[in-house]
Short mmCIF file of C-alpha atoms in Angstrom, two decimals:
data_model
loop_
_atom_site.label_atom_id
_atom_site.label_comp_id
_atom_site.label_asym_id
_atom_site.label_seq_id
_atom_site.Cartn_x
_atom_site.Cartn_y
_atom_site.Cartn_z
CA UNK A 1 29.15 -24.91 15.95
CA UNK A 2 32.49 -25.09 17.90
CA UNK A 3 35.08 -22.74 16.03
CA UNK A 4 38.80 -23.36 15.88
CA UNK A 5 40.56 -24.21 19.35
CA UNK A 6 43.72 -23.83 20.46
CA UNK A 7 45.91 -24.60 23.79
CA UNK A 8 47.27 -23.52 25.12
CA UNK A 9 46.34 -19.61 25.18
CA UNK A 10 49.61 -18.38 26.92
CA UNK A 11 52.80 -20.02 28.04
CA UNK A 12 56.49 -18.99 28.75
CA UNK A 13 59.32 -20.90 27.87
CA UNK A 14 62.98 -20.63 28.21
CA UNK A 15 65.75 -20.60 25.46
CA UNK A 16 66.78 -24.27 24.59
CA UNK A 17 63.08 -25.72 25.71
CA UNK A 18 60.38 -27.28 23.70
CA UNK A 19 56.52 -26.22 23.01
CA UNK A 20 54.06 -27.94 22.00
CA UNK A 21 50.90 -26.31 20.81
CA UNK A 22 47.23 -27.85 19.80
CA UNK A 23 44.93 -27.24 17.51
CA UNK A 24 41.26 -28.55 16.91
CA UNK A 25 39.25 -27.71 13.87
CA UNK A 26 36.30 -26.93 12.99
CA UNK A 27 34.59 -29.93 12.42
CA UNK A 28 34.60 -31.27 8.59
CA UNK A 29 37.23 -29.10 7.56
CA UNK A 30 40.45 -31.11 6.70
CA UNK A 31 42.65 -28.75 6.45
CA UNK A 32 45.17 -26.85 9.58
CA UNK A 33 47.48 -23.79 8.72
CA UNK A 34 49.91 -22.81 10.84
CA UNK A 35 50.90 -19.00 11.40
CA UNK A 36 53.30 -17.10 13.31
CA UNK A 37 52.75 -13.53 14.00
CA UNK A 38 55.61 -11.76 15.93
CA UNK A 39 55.85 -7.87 16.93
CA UNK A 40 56.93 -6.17 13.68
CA UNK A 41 57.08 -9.24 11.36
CA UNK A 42 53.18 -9.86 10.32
CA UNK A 43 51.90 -12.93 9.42
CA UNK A 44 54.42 -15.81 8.23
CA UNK A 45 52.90 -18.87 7.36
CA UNK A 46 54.59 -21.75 8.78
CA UNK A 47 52.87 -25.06 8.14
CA UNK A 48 49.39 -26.25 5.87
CA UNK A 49 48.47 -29.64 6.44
CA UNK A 50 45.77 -31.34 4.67
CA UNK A 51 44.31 -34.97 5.74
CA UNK A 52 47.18 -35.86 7.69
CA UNK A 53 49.70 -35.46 5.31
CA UNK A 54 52.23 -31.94 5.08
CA UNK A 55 51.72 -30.07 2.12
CA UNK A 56 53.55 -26.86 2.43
CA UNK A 57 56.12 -25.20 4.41
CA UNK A 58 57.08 -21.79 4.96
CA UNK A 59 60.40 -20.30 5.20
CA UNK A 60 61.37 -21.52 9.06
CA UNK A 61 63.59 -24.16 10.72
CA UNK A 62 63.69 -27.52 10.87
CA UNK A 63 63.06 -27.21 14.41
CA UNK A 64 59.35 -26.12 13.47
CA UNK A 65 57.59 -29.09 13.17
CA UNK A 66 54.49 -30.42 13.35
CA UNK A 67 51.70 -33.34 12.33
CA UNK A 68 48.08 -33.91 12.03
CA UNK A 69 46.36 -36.36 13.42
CA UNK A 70 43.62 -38.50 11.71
CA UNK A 71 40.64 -36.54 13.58
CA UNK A 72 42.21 -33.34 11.80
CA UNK A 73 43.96 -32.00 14.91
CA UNK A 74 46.94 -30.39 14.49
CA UNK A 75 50.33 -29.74 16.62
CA UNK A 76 53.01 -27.69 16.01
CA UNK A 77 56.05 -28.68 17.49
CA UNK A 78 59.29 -25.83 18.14
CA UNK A 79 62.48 -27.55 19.70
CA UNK A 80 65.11 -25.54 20.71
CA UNK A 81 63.81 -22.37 21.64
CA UNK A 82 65.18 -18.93 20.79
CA UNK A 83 64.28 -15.51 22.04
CA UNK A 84 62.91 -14.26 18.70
CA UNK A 85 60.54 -17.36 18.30
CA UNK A 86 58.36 -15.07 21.15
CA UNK A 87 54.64 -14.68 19.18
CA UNK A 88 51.36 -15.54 18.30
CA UNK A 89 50.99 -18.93 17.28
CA UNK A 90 47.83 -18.95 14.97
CA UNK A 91 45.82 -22.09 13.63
CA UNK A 92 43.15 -21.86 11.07
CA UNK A 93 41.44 -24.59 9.32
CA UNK A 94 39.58 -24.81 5.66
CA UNK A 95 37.88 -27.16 3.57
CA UNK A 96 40.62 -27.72 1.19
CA UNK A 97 38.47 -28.31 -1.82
CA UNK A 98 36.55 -24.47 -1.56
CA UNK A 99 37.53 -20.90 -1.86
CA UNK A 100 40.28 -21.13 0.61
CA UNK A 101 38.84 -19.03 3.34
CA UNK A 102 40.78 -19.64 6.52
CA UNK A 103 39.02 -19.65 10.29
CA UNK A 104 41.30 -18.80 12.52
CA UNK A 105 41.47 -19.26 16.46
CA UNK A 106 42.37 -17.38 18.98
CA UNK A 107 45.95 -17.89 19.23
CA UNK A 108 48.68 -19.44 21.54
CA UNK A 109 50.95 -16.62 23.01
CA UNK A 110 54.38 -17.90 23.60
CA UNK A 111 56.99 -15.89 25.54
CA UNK A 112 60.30 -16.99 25.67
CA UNK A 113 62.78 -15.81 27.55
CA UNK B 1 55.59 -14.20 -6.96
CA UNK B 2 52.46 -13.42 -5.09
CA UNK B 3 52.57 -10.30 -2.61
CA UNK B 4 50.49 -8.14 -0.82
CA UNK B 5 50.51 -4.10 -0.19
CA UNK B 6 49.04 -2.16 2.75
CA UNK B 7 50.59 0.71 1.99
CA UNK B 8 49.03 2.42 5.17
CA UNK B 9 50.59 1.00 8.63
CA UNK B 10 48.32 3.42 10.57
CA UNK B 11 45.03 5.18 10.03
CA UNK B 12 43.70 7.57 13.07
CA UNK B 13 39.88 8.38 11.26
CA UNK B 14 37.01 9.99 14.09
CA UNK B 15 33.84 7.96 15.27
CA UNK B 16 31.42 8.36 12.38
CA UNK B 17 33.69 9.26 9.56
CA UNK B 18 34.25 7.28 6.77
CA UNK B 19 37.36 5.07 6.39
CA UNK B 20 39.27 3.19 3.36
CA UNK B 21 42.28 1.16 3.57
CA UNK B 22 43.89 0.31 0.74
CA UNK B 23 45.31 -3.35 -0.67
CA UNK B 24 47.30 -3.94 -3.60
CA UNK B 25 48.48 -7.15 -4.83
CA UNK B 26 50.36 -9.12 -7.03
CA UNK B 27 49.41 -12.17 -8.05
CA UNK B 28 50.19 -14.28 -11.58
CA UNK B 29 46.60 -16.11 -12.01
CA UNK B 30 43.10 -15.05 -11.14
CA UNK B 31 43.09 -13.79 -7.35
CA UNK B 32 40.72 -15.14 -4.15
CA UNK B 33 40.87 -11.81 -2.17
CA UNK B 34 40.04 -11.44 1.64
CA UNK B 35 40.10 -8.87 3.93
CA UNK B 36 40.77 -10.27 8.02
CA UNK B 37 40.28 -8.01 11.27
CA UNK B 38 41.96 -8.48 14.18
CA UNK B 39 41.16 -6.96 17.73
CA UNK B 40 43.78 -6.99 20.35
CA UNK B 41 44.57 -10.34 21.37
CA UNK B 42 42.31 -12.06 19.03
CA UNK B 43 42.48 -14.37 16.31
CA UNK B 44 41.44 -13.04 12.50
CA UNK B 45 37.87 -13.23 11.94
CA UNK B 46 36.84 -12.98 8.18
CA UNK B 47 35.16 -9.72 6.87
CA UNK B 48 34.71 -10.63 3.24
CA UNK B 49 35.81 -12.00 -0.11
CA UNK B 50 36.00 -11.86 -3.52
CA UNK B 51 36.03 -14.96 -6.05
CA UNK B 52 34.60 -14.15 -9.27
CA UNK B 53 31.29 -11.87 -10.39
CA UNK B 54 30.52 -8.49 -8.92
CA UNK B 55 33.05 -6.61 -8.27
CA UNK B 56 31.41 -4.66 -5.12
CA UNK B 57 31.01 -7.20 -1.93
CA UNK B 58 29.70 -7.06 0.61
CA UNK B 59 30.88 -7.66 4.01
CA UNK B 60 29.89 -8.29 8.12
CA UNK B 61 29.98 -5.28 10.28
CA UNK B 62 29.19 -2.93 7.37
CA UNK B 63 32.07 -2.97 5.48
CA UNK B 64 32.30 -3.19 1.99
CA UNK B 65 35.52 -3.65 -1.28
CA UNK B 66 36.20 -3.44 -4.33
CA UNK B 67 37.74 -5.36 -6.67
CA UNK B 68 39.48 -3.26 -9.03
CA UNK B 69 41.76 -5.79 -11.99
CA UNK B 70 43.10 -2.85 -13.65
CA UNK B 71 44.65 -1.53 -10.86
CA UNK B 72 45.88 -4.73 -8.78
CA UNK B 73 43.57 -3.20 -5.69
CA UNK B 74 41.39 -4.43 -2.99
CA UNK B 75 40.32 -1.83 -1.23
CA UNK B 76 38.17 -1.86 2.27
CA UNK B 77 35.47 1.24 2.70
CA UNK B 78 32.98 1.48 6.03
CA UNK B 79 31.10 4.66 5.34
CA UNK B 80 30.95 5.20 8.91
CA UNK B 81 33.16 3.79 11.59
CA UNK B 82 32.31 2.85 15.00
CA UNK B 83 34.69 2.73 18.24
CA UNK B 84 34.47 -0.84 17.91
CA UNK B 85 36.25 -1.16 14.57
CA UNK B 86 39.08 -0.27 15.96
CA UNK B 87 41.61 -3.00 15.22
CA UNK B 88 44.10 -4.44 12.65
CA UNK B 89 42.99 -4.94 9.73
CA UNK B 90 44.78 -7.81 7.02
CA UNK B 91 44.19 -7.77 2.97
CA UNK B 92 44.86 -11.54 1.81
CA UNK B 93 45.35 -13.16 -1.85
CA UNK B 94 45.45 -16.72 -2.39
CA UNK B 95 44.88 -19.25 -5.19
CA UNK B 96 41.26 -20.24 -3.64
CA UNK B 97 42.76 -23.74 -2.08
CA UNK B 98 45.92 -23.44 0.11
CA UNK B 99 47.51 -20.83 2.30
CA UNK B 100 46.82 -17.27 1.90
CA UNK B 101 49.45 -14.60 1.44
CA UNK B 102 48.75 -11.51 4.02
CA UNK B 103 49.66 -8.07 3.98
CA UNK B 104 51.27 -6.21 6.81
CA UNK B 105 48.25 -4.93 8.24
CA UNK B 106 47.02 -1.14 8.67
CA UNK B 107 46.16 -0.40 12.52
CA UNK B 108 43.16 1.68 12.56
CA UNK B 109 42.52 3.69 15.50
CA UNK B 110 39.25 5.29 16.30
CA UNK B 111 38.70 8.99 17.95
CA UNK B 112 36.11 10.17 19.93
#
């Protein structure tokens, strides 16, 4: 069974650009997290949504953004890039209705410079 | 509020030695606990949890926590640690549906 995907792995941007990042489930689960993980910081949580709808937000920006799509996938969306958005974009899915254990993937490295 | 403590940032423990890193929490109803390891680059992969019931469980890789009410802890034990648990390591609570609250993390390095 295919595990959590995301694209893409690594990418540099400039300040003032836009990123787009992808995520793909696990298949069943209905639920995509959002995390950012920048040097120092730990994990922040960013975005949950849960069949296709948003259902929490973390403390971040209007310019984070994001949607789910009715196969589950997820993208988050950051728009107007600054230097301290540089990190480790990580998505994780669940099956809302159980225990609330996360699977993670792998992570979409964004540099911006 | 819901919060997490690793009170250790860094643990340097030698090949075959045991190791323990320790998780406190706060949390206002009955906590889901986790514990997450990261290697370098990688993505969290799941080591255990706790729900409900025994308050010992057992995890992948050989590691093991305890659930400890009275005392708000989590804690992580391998009796004997390999080079390849060298990683970060993250203690989680969360209210069994939704997103998880993490703790800083405790780097664990492994000598020779």
């Amino acid at each position: 069974e295919a595990g959590v995907t995301q694209s893409p792995t690594h990418l540099i941007k400039t300040r003032g650009q836009q990123v787009t990042l992808r995520c793909s489930p696990i298949s069943g689960h209905t639920s995509v997290y959002w995390y950012q993980q920048a040097l120092g910081l730990g994990l922040q949580f960013l975005l949950w949504y849960d069949e296709g709808e948003e259902r929490n937000r973390g403390n971040f920006p209007p310019r984070f953004s994001g949607r789910q799509f009715p196969n589950y996938s997820s993208e988050l969306n950051v728009n107007a890039l600054e230097l301290e958005d540089s990190a480790l974009y990580l998505c994780a899915s669940s099956l809302r209705q159980i225990t609330g254990e996360l699977f993670f993937g792998e992570g979409s490295r964004l540099t911006v410079l | 509020a819901q919060s997490v403590t690793q009170p250790d940032i860094h643990i340097t423990v030698s090949e075959g030695a045991s190791l323990e890193l320790r998780c406190n929490y706060s949390y206002g109803a009955t906590p889901y606990l986790f514990w997450y390891v990261q290697s370098p680059g990688q993505g969290l992969q799941l080591l255990l949890k706790y729900f409900s019931g025994d308050t010992l469980v057992q995890g992948i890789k050989g590691f093991e926590a305890e659930f400890k009410r009275s005392q708000s802890s989590f804690n992580l034990r391998k009796p004997s640690v390999h080079w390849s648990d060298a990683a970060e390591y993250f203690c989680a609570v969360g209210p069994g549906w939704g997103k998880l609250q993490f703790g800083a993390g405790t780097q664990v390095v492994v000598t020779p």
